[in-house]
PDB file of C-alpha atoms in Angstrom:
ATOM      1  CA  MET A  14      -6.863  18.402  -7.357  1.00 30.00           C
ATOM      2  CA  THR A  15      -4.393  16.654  -9.725  1.00 32.00           C
ATOM      3  CA  VAL A  16      -0.875  17.361 -10.982  1.00 33.00           C
ATOM      4  CA  PRO A  17       0.934  16.431 -14.243  1.00 35.00           C
ATOM      5  CA  ALA A  18       3.258  13.571 -14.092  1.00 40.00           C
ATOM      6  CA  ARG A  19       6.846  14.789 -14.379  1.00 43.00           C
ATOM      7  CA  VAL A  20       8.325  12.893 -17.607  1.00 43.00           C
ATOM      8  CA  SER A  21      11.900  13.152 -18.174  1.00 42.00           C
ATOM      9  CA  GLN A  22      12.019  12.214 -21.683  1.00 40.00           C
ATOM     10  CA  GLN A  23      12.176  14.579 -24.392  1.00 43.00           C
ATOM     11  CA  ASN A  24       9.101  13.044 -26.124  1.00 45.00           C
ATOM     12  CA  PRO A  25       6.391  13.381 -23.753  1.00 44.00           C
ATOM     13  CA  ARG A  26       4.094  10.819 -25.454  1.00 42.00           C
ATOM     14  CA  ALA A  27       6.703   7.925 -25.176  1.00 55.00           C
ATOM     15  CA  LEU A  28       6.394   5.666 -22.352  1.00 78.00           C
ATOM     16  CA  THR A  29       9.133   6.134 -19.507  1.00 93.00           C
ATOM     17  CA  PRO A  30      10.663   2.981 -18.211  1.00 97.00           C
ATOM     18  CA  LEU A  31       8.647   3.116 -15.099  1.00 97.00           C
ATOM     19  CA  ALA A  32       5.345   3.400 -17.170  1.00 96.00           C
ATOM     20  CA  GLU A  33       6.457   0.400 -19.218  1.00 96.00           C
ATOM     21  CA  SER A  34       6.913  -1.623 -16.014  1.00 96.00           C
ATOM     22  CA  ILE A  35       3.369  -0.324 -14.763  1.00 96.00           C
ATOM     23  CA  ALA A  36       1.841  -1.203 -18.285  1.00 94.00           C
ATOM     24  CA  ARG A  37       3.071  -4.844 -18.025  1.00 94.00           C
ATOM     25  CA  LEU A  38       1.382  -5.468 -14.714  1.00 94.00           C
ATOM     26  CA  GLU A  39      -1.548  -7.988 -14.870  1.00 89.00           C
ATOM     27  CA  THR A  40      -3.579  -7.203 -11.601  1.00 89.00           C
ATOM     28  CA  ASP A  41      -7.353  -7.019 -10.625  1.00 84.00           C
ATOM     29  CA  SER A  42      -7.021  -3.663  -9.708  1.00 86.00           C
ATOM     30  CA  ASP A  43      -6.370  -0.480 -12.037  1.00 93.00           C
ATOM     31  CA  ILE A  44      -2.749   0.353 -11.725  1.00 95.00           C
ATOM     32  CA  ARG A  45      -1.683   3.205 -14.132  1.00 94.00           C
ATOM     33  CA  PHE A  46       0.887   5.805 -14.840  1.00 95.00           C
ATOM     34  CA  GLY A  47       0.283   9.573 -15.286  1.00 92.00           C
ATOM     35  CA  THR A  48      -2.333  12.212 -14.312  1.00 80.00           C
ATOM     36  CA  PRO A  49      -5.679  10.578 -13.179  1.00 80.00           C
ATOM     37  CA  SER A  50      -9.067  11.982 -13.685  1.00 79.00           C
ATOM     38  CA  ARG A  51     -10.641  14.357 -10.917  1.00 84.00           C
ATOM     39  CA  ASP A  52     -12.335  11.702  -9.001  1.00 91.00           C
ATOM     40  CA  TRP A  53      -8.938  10.292  -8.042  1.00 96.00           C
ATOM     41  CA  THR A  54      -7.271  11.539  -4.839  1.00 96.00           C
ATOM     42  CA  ILE A  55      -3.563  12.444  -4.707  1.00 96.00           C
ATOM     43  CA  CYS A  56      -2.245  11.107  -1.265  1.00 98.00           C
ATOM     44  CA  SER A  57      -0.497  14.319  -0.318  1.00 98.00           C
ATOM     45  CA  ASP A  58      -3.812  16.141  -0.591  1.00 97.00           C
ATOM     46  CA  LEU A  59      -5.619  13.816   1.597  1.00 98.00           C
ATOM     47  CA  LEU A  60      -2.801  13.639   4.205  1.00 98.00           C
ATOM     48  CA  ALA A  61      -2.880  17.487   4.221  1.00 98.00           C
ATOM     49  CA  GLU A  62      -6.416  17.619   5.361  1.00 97.00           C
ATOM     50  CA  PRO A  63      -6.837  15.019   8.032  1.00 97.00           C
ATOM     51  CA  GLU A  64     -10.527  15.790   8.378  1.00 96.00           C
ATOM     52  CA  ALA A  65     -11.186  14.350   4.862  1.00 97.00           C
ATOM     53  CA  PHE A  66     -10.521  10.864   6.587  1.00 98.00           C
ATOM     54  CA  ASP A  67     -13.601  11.578   8.505  1.00 97.00           C
ATOM     55  CA  LEU A  68     -15.780  11.787   5.323  1.00 97.00           C
ATOM     56  CA  TRP A  69     -14.161   8.553   3.928  1.00 98.00           C
ATOM     57  CA  ARG A  70     -15.109   6.702   7.209  1.00 97.00           C
ATOM     58  CA  LYS A  71     -18.800   8.162   7.020  1.00 97.00           C
ATOM     59  CA  ASP A  72     -19.096   6.375   3.541  1.00 97.00           C
ATOM     60  CA  LEU A  73     -17.651   3.278   5.027  1.00 97.00           C
ATOM     61  CA  ALA A  74     -19.863   3.325   8.029  1.00 97.00           C
ATOM     62  CA  GLU A  75     -22.884   3.634   5.821  1.00 97.00           C
ATOM     63  CA  TRP A  76     -21.769   0.551   3.716  1.00 96.00           C
ATOM     64  CA  MET A  77     -21.206  -1.327   6.986  1.00 96.00           C
ATOM     65  CA  VAL A  78     -24.751  -0.333   8.089  1.00 96.00           C
ATOM     66  CA  GLU A  79     -25.976  -2.036   4.922  1.00 95.00           C
ATOM     67  CA  GLN A  80     -23.978  -5.134   5.405  1.00 94.00           C
ATOM     68  CA  TYR A  81     -23.938  -5.598   9.081  1.00 94.00           C
ATOM     69  CA  GLY A  82     -26.873  -3.626  10.409  1.00 94.00           C
ATOM     70  CA  GLU A  83     -24.447  -1.197  12.311  1.00 94.00           C
ATOM     71  CA  SER A  84     -20.853   0.093  12.095  1.00 95.00           C
ATOM     72  CA  ASP A  85     -18.055   0.731  14.522  1.00 94.00           C
ATOM     73  CA  PRO A  86     -15.795   3.654  14.807  1.00 95.00           C
ATOM     74  CA  ARG A  87     -12.964   1.113  15.478  1.00 95.00           C
ATOM     75  CA  ALA A  88     -13.780  -0.775  12.315  1.00 95.00           C
ATOM     76  CA  THR A  89     -14.076   2.296  10.197  1.00 97.00           C
ATOM     77  CA  ALA A  90     -10.610   3.456  11.260  1.00 97.00           C
ATOM     78  CA  GLY A  91      -8.971   0.039  11.102  1.00 96.00           C
ATOM     79  CA  TYR A  92     -10.336  -0.616   7.545  1.00 95.00           C
ATOM     80  CA  ILE A  93      -9.110   2.674   6.190  1.00 98.00           C
ATOM     81  CA  MET A  94      -5.867   2.442   8.039  1.00 97.00           C
ATOM     82  CA  GLY A  95      -5.026  -0.768   6.020  1.00 97.00           C
ATOM     83  CA  TRP A  96      -6.584   0.539   2.876  1.00 97.00           C
ATOM     84  CA  TYR A  97      -4.452   3.523   2.768  1.00 98.00           C
ATOM     85  CA  LEU A  98      -1.168   1.873   3.577  1.00 98.00           C
ATOM     86  CA  HIS A  99      -1.976  -0.735   1.057  1.00 98.00           C
ATOM     87  CA  VAL A 100      -1.540   1.690  -1.680  1.00 98.00           C
ATOM     88  CA  PRO A 101       2.038   2.422  -1.399  1.00 98.00           C
ATOM     89  CA  GLY A 102       2.757  -1.006   0.108  1.00 98.00           C
ATOM     90  CA  TYR A 103       1.327  -2.971  -2.764  1.00 98.00           C
ATOM     91  CA  LEU A 104       2.401  -0.822  -5.629  1.00 98.00           C
ATOM     92  CA  ALA A 105       6.175  -0.934  -4.231  1.00 98.00           C
ATOM     93  CA  GLY A 106       5.725  -4.705  -3.867  1.00 98.00           C
ATOM     94  CA  LEU A 107       4.521  -5.197  -7.453  1.00 98.00           C
ATOM     95  CA  LEU A 108       7.170  -3.201  -9.104  1.00 98.00           C
ATOM     96  CA  PHE A 109       9.967  -4.507  -6.809  1.00 98.00           C
ATOM     97  CA  HIS A 110       8.930  -8.080  -7.660  1.00 98.00           C
ATOM     98  CA  THR A 111       8.163  -7.825 -11.395  1.00 98.00           C
ATOM     99  CA  ALA A 112      10.920  -5.301 -12.294  1.00 98.00           C
ATOM    100  CA  ARG A 113      13.247  -4.745  -9.430  1.00 98.00           C
ATOM    101  CA  ARG A 114      12.355  -0.984  -9.740  1.00 98.00           C
ATOM    102  CA  VAL A 115      11.178   1.232  -7.056  1.00 98.00           C
ATOM    103  CA  PRO A 116       9.167   4.409  -7.696  1.00 98.00           C
ATOM    104  CA  THR A 117       9.492   7.528  -5.378  1.00 97.00           C
ATOM    105  CA  LEU A 118       6.573   6.638  -3.221  1.00 98.00           C
ATOM    106  CA  LYS A 119       6.140  10.190  -2.127  1.00 98.00           C
ATOM    107  CA  PRO A 120       2.532  11.223  -1.247  1.00 98.00           C
ATOM    108  CA  SER A 121       2.688  13.929  -4.016  1.00 97.00           C
ATOM    109  CA  ASP A 122       3.620  11.314  -6.553  1.00 97.00           C
ATOM    110  CA  LEU A 123       0.800   8.689  -5.838  1.00 98.00           C
ATOM    111  CA  ALA A 124      -2.867   8.899  -6.230  1.00 97.00           C
ATOM    112  CA  PHE A 125      -5.683   6.420  -5.709  1.00 97.00           C
ATOM    113  CA  HIS A 126      -9.372   6.000  -6.599  1.00 96.00           C
ATOM    114  CA  ILE A 127     -12.135   5.102  -4.237  1.00 96.00           C
ATOM    115  CA  SER A 128     -14.655   2.596  -5.570  1.00 94.00           C
ATOM    116  CA  SER A 129     -17.990   4.217  -5.987  1.00 89.00           C
ATOM    117  CA  ASP A 130     -20.078   0.845  -6.390  1.00 88.00           C
ATOM    118  CA  GLY A 131     -20.392  -0.800  -2.894  1.00 92.00           C
ATOM    119  CA  ARG A 132     -17.536  -0.875  -0.368  1.00 95.00           C
ATOM    120  CA  PRO A 133     -15.645   2.324  -0.720  1.00 97.00           C
ATOM    121  CA  HIS A 134     -12.059   0.781  -0.936  1.00 97.00           C
ATOM    122  CA  PRO A 135      -9.171   1.802  -3.130  1.00 97.00           C
ATOM    123  CA  ASP A 136      -9.734   0.094  -6.496  1.00 95.00           C
ATOM    124  CA  GLY A 137      -6.997   2.137  -8.485  1.00 96.00           C
ATOM    125  CA  ILE A 138      -3.666   3.549  -8.056  1.00 97.00           C
ATOM    126  CA  SER A 139      -1.829   5.930 -10.212  1.00 97.00           C
ATOM    127  CA  VAL A 140       1.919   6.922 -10.121  1.00 97.00           C
ATOM    128  CA  LEU A 141       2.570  10.559 -11.087  1.00 96.00           C
ATOM    129  CA  SER A 142       6.201  10.638 -11.343  1.00 96.00           C
ATOM    130  CA  ASP A 143       8.638   8.706 -13.574  1.00 95.00           C
ATOM    131  CA  GLU A 144      11.580   8.700 -11.223  1.00 97.00           C
ATOM    132  CA  PHE A 145      12.598   5.188 -10.076  1.00 98.00           C
ATOM    133  CA  ALA A 146      15.514   3.399  -8.537  1.00 98.00           C
ATOM    134  CA  CYS A 147      16.916   0.189 -10.135  1.00 98.00           C
ATOM    135  CA  LEU A 148      19.774  -2.240 -10.333  1.00 98.00           C
ATOM    136  CA  PRO A 149      22.872  -1.683 -12.402  1.00 98.00           C
ATOM    137  CA  ASP A 150      21.974  -4.294 -14.858  1.00 98.00           C
ATOM    138  CA  ASP A 151      18.537  -2.752 -15.447  1.00 98.00           C
ATOM    139  CA  PRO A 152      18.113  -2.078 -19.216  1.00 97.00           C
ATOM    140  CA  ALA A 153      17.179   1.603 -18.355  1.00 97.00           C
ATOM    141  CA  SER A 154      19.677   2.366 -15.806  1.00 97.00           C
ATOM    142  CA  ASN A 155      21.051   5.126 -17.828  1.00 96.00           C
ATOM    143  CA  HIS A 156      17.663   6.802 -18.040  1.00 96.00           C
ATOM    144  CA  PRO A 157      17.503  10.422 -16.724  1.00 95.00           C
ATOM    145  CA  ALA A 158      14.802   9.135 -14.335  1.00 96.00           C
ATOM    146  CA  ALA A 159      16.744   6.343 -13.010  1.00 97.00           C
ATOM    147  CA  THR A 160      18.800   6.153  -9.633  1.00 97.00           C
ATOM    148  CA  VAL A 161      21.028   3.239  -9.610  1.00 98.00           C
ATOM    149  CA  VAL A 162      21.927   1.349  -6.424  1.00 98.00           C
ATOM    150  CA  ALA A 163      24.510  -1.367  -5.972  1.00 98.00           C
ATOM    151  CA  ASN A 164      22.404  -4.392  -5.336  1.00 98.00           C
ATOM    152  CA  GLU A 165      19.115  -6.000  -4.194  1.00 98.00           C
ATOM    153  CA  ALA A 166      19.691  -5.558  -0.520  1.00 98.00           C
ATOM    154  CA  ALA A 167      20.436  -1.700  -1.329  1.00 98.00           C
ATOM    155  CA  LEU A 168      17.198  -1.503  -3.497  1.00 98.00           C
ATOM    156  CA  ALA A 169      15.081  -3.139  -0.749  1.00 98.00           C
ATOM    157  CA  SER A 170      16.678  -0.657   1.805  1.00 98.00           C
ATOM    158  CA  LEU A 171      15.739   2.185  -0.381  1.00 98.00           C
ATOM    159  CA  LEU A 172      12.151   0.888  -0.818  1.00 98.00           C
ATOM    160  CA  ARG A 173      11.795   0.526   2.824  1.00 98.00           C
ATOM    161  CA  ALA A 174      12.937   3.933   3.585  1.00 98.00           C
ATOM    162  CA  ARG A 175      10.799   5.698   0.785  1.00 98.00           C
ATOM    163  CA  TYR A 176       7.939   3.554   2.271  1.00 98.00           C
ATOM    164  CA  ALA A 177       8.626   4.474   5.708  1.00 98.00           C
ATOM    165  CA  ALA A 178       8.735   8.344   4.805  1.00 98.00           C
ATOM    166  CA  HIS A 179       5.330   7.914   3.320  1.00 98.00           C
ATOM    167  CA  ALA A 180       3.949   5.900   6.166  1.00 98.00           C
ATOM    168  CA  ALA A 181       5.339   8.477   8.838  1.00 98.00           C
ATOM    169  CA  GLN A 182       3.271  11.151   6.950  1.00 98.00           C
ATOM    170  CA  PHE A 183       0.215   8.927   7.313  1.00 98.00           C
ATOM    171  CA  VAL A 184       0.816   8.216  11.086  1.00 98.00           C
ATOM    172  CA  ALA A 185       1.062  11.968  11.766  1.00 98.00           C
ATOM    173  CA  SER A 186      -2.085  12.901   9.669  1.00 98.00           C
ATOM    174  CA  PHE A 187      -4.412   9.886  10.411  1.00 98.00           C
ATOM    175  CA  GLY A 188      -3.419   9.834  14.026  1.00 97.00           C
ATOM    176  CA  GLN A 189      -4.886  13.285  14.552  1.00 97.00           C
ATOM    177  CA  VAL A 190      -8.496  11.989  13.667  1.00 97.00           C
ATOM    178  CA  VAL A 191      -8.378   8.310  15.470  1.00 96.00           C
ATOM    179  CA  ARG A 192      -7.866   7.001  18.806  1.00 93.00           C
ATOM    180  CA  PHE A 193      -5.025   4.635  17.719  1.00 94.00           C
ATOM    181  CA  GLY A 194      -1.641   4.907  19.076  1.00 95.00           C
ATOM    182  CA  ARG A 195       1.478   5.185  17.029  1.00 96.00           C
ATOM    183  CA  ARG A 196       2.354   1.780  17.783  1.00 96.00           C
ATOM    184  CA  GLN A 197      -0.752   0.389  16.206  1.00 96.00           C
ATOM    185  CA  LEU A 198      -0.478   2.624  13.233  1.00 98.00           C
ATOM    186  CA  TRP A 199       3.159   1.540  12.788  1.00 98.00           C
ATOM    187  CA  ALA A 200       2.125  -2.095  13.104  1.00 97.00           C
ATOM    188  CA  ALA A 201      -0.246  -1.664  10.126  1.00 97.00           C
ATOM    189  CA  ALA A 202       2.381  -0.100   8.154  1.00 98.00           C
ATOM    190  CA  THR A 203       4.723  -3.014   8.961  1.00 98.00           C
ATOM    191  CA  ASP A 204       1.714  -5.405   7.972  1.00 97.00           C
ATOM    192  CA  MET A 205       1.237  -3.767   4.612  1.00 98.00           C
ATOM    193  CA  LEU A 206       4.874  -3.587   3.644  1.00 98.00           C
ATOM    194  CA  GLU A 207       5.131  -7.264   4.393  1.00 98.00           C
ATOM    195  CA  TYR A 208       1.645  -8.093   2.535  1.00 97.00           C
ATOM    196  CA  GLY A 209       2.509  -5.933  -0.447  1.00 97.00           C
ATOM    197  CA  ALA A 210       5.636  -8.080  -1.262  1.00 98.00           C
ATOM    198  CA  TRP A 211       3.785 -11.360  -0.418  1.00 97.00           C
ATOM    199  CA  ALA A 212       0.576 -10.479  -2.411  1.00 97.00           C
ATOM    200  CA  ALA A 213       2.859  -9.492  -5.343  1.00 97.00           C
ATOM    201  CA  GLY A 214       4.509 -12.776  -5.514  1.00 97.00           C
ATOM    202  CA  ARG A 215       1.247 -14.675  -5.205  1.00 96.00           C
ATOM    203  CA  LEU A 216      -0.190 -12.646  -7.863  1.00 95.00           C
ATOM    204  CA  CYS A 217       2.672 -13.599 -10.234  1.00 95.00           C
ATOM    205  CA  GLY A 218       2.602 -17.179  -9.524  1.00 96.00           C
ATOM    206  CA  ASP A 219       5.777 -17.081  -7.535  1.00 97.00           C
ATOM    207  CA  GLU A 220       4.818 -17.169  -3.873  1.00 97.00           C
ATOM    208  CA  ASN A 221       8.213 -18.212  -2.712  1.00 97.00           C
ATOM    209  CA  GLY A 222       9.505 -15.317  -4.529  1.00 98.00           C
ATOM    210  CA  GLY A 223       7.112 -12.812  -2.712  1.00 98.00           C
ATOM    211  CA  VAL A 224       8.311 -14.445   0.682  1.00 98.00           C
ATOM    212  CA  THR A 225      12.009 -13.819  -0.282  1.00 98.00           C
ATOM    213  CA  ASP A 226      10.961 -10.351  -1.088  1.00 98.00           C
ATOM    214  CA  ALA A 227       9.254  -9.577   2.190  1.00 98.00           C
ATOM    215  CA  ALA A 228      12.353 -11.000   4.031  1.00 98.00           C
ATOM    216  CA  LEU A 229      14.742  -8.699   1.904  1.00 98.00           C
ATOM    217  CA  LEU A 230      12.319  -5.579   3.050  1.00 98.00           C
ATOM    218  CA  LEU A 231      11.941  -6.691   6.568  1.00 98.00           C
ATOM    219  CA  PRO A 232      15.086  -8.835   7.533  1.00 98.00           C
ATOM    220  CA  GLU A 233      14.889  -7.875  11.228  1.00 98.00           C
ATOM    221  CA  LYS A 234      12.986  -5.413  13.268  1.00 97.00           C
ATOM    222  CA  LEU A 235      14.110  -2.168  12.069  1.00 98.00           C
ATOM    223  CA  ALA A 236      12.550   1.232  13.389  1.00 97.00           C
ATOM    224  CA  PRO A 237      10.081   2.582  12.671  1.00 98.00           C
ATOM    225  CA  PHE A 238       8.586  -0.806  11.909  1.00 98.00           C
ATOM    226  CA  VAL A 239       7.536  -3.112  14.679  1.00 97.00           C
ATOM    227  CA  SER A 240       8.804  -6.443  13.554  1.00 97.00           C
ATOM    228  CA  ALA A 241      10.862  -8.415  10.919  1.00 98.00           C
ATOM    229  CA  SER A 242       8.698 -10.382   8.275  1.00 97.00           C
ATOM    230  CA  THR A 243       6.583 -12.857  10.052  1.00 95.00           C
ATOM    231  CA  LEU A 244       5.984 -15.097   7.060  1.00 96.00           C
ATOM    232  CA  HIS A 245       6.606 -18.849   7.811  1.00 94.00           C
ATOM    233  CA  PHE A 246       5.773 -22.079   6.166  1.00 94.00           C
ATOM    234  CA  THR A 247       3.087 -24.298   7.794  1.00 91.00           C
ATOM    235  CA  GLU A 248       1.218 -27.527   6.594  1.00 90.00           C
ATOM    236  CA  GLU A 249      -1.314 -25.275   5.048  1.00 89.00           C
ATOM    237  CA  GLY A 250       1.201 -23.260   3.096  1.00 92.00           C
ATOM    238  CA  TRP A 251       2.690 -19.841   3.977  1.00 94.00           C
ATOM    239  CA  LYS A 252       1.185 -17.856   6.793  1.00 92.00           C
ATOM    240  CA  ARG A 253       2.092 -14.679   8.538  1.00 92.00           C
ATOM    241  CA  LYS A 254       1.359 -13.191  11.926  1.00 89.00           C
ATOM    242  CA  ARG A 255      -0.295  -9.826  11.655  1.00 89.00           C
ATOM    243  CA  ASN A 256       0.956  -7.174  13.902  1.00 92.00           C
ATOM    244  CA  SER A 257      -2.303  -5.019  13.586  1.00 91.00           C
ATOM    245  CA  CYS A 258      -6.019  -5.262  13.772  1.00 85.00           C
ATOM    246  CA  CYS A 259      -8.830  -3.948  11.263  1.00 84.00           C
ATOM    247  CA  PHE A 260     -11.391  -4.529  14.045  1.00 85.00           C
ATOM    248  CA  HIS A 261     -13.625  -6.566  11.615  1.00 85.00           C
ATOM    249  CA  TYR A 262     -14.460  -8.994  14.282  1.00 87.00           C
ATOM    250  CA  VAL A 263     -16.340  -6.356  16.155  1.00 88.00           C
ATOM    251  CA  LEU A 264     -19.135  -5.893  13.677  1.00 89.00           C
ATOM    252  CA  PRO A 265     -22.326  -8.110  14.207  1.00 88.00           C
ATOM    253  CA  ASP A 266     -22.077 -11.638  13.090  1.00 81.00           C
ATOM    254  CA  ALA A 267     -18.639 -10.877  11.477  1.00 79.00           C
ATOM    255  CA  GLU A 268     -15.903 -13.702  11.469  1.00 78.00           C
ATOM    256  CA  PRO A 269     -12.494 -12.738  12.551  1.00 77.00           C
ATOM    257  CA  CYS A 270      -9.978 -12.015   9.593  1.00 77.00           C
ATOM    258  CA  THR A 271      -7.461 -14.835   8.981  1.00 73.00           C
ATOM    259  CA  ALA A 272      -4.490 -14.462  11.548  1.00 73.00           C
ATOM    260  CA  CYS A 273      -6.380 -11.628  13.510  1.00 75.00           C
ATOM    261  CA  PRO A 274      -4.077 -10.800  16.092  1.00 78.00           C
ATOM    262  CA  ARG A 275      -6.699 -10.322  18.776  1.00 69.00           C
ATOM    263  CA  THR A 276      -8.677 -13.186  18.310  1.00 61.00           C
ATOM    264  CA  CYS A 277      -6.378 -15.984  17.018  1.00 55.00           C
ATOM    265  CA  SER A 278      -3.457 -17.647  18.638  1.00 48.00           C
TER     266      SER A 278
END
């Protein structure tokens, strides 16, 4: 099921400011604006039918058997938990870092595409609404789709609130079909908000800026998130302390992820 993007401009063929920001992104994944094709999934559709996560986990389990000889229900749940939350987290981080703009992040306004070649992970994100928040000096601050906030701290707070609202719906939906508790689910939401900002900075060749953005988004432990940003500088560069686990390490002959909270000190 797809829905048309809500375009505020009188000329529907003209790019809206948010669409222009998305068009300027240079990423390895497919990030687009507007109604996707039928093989894309609108986030609200998936969250409305929690059982659909089981179908996604089944496809992932088949891939794991091909790669590792067997699958594990903890790993299929852990992978999909992180993959799903990466969709709003990474998108928000990219637009915040590159344009100081924040889309709505509502589940009904985001869609994603699952790779049909190999590992069934999200390889595309689509934004379905042109609404965005921005700073007073944004060149499109007078656009009908714009909501202007006072400063960067206020914009980061709004991003955090919009992401939290989306994550809360995911926690309520996904929590019905997995054995993870709310703390584990919100730990993953915290990780993906921090990682989205950090990854955006690294992608743009400005890792320090990504770290700064993460600190703006998670300046302290703010409910429902489980921690402040954990990014810290080491002899090997910037590192973070993850709050959640994808359970990759339980697969046969699989090496633990970097900074795995269950196996690393």
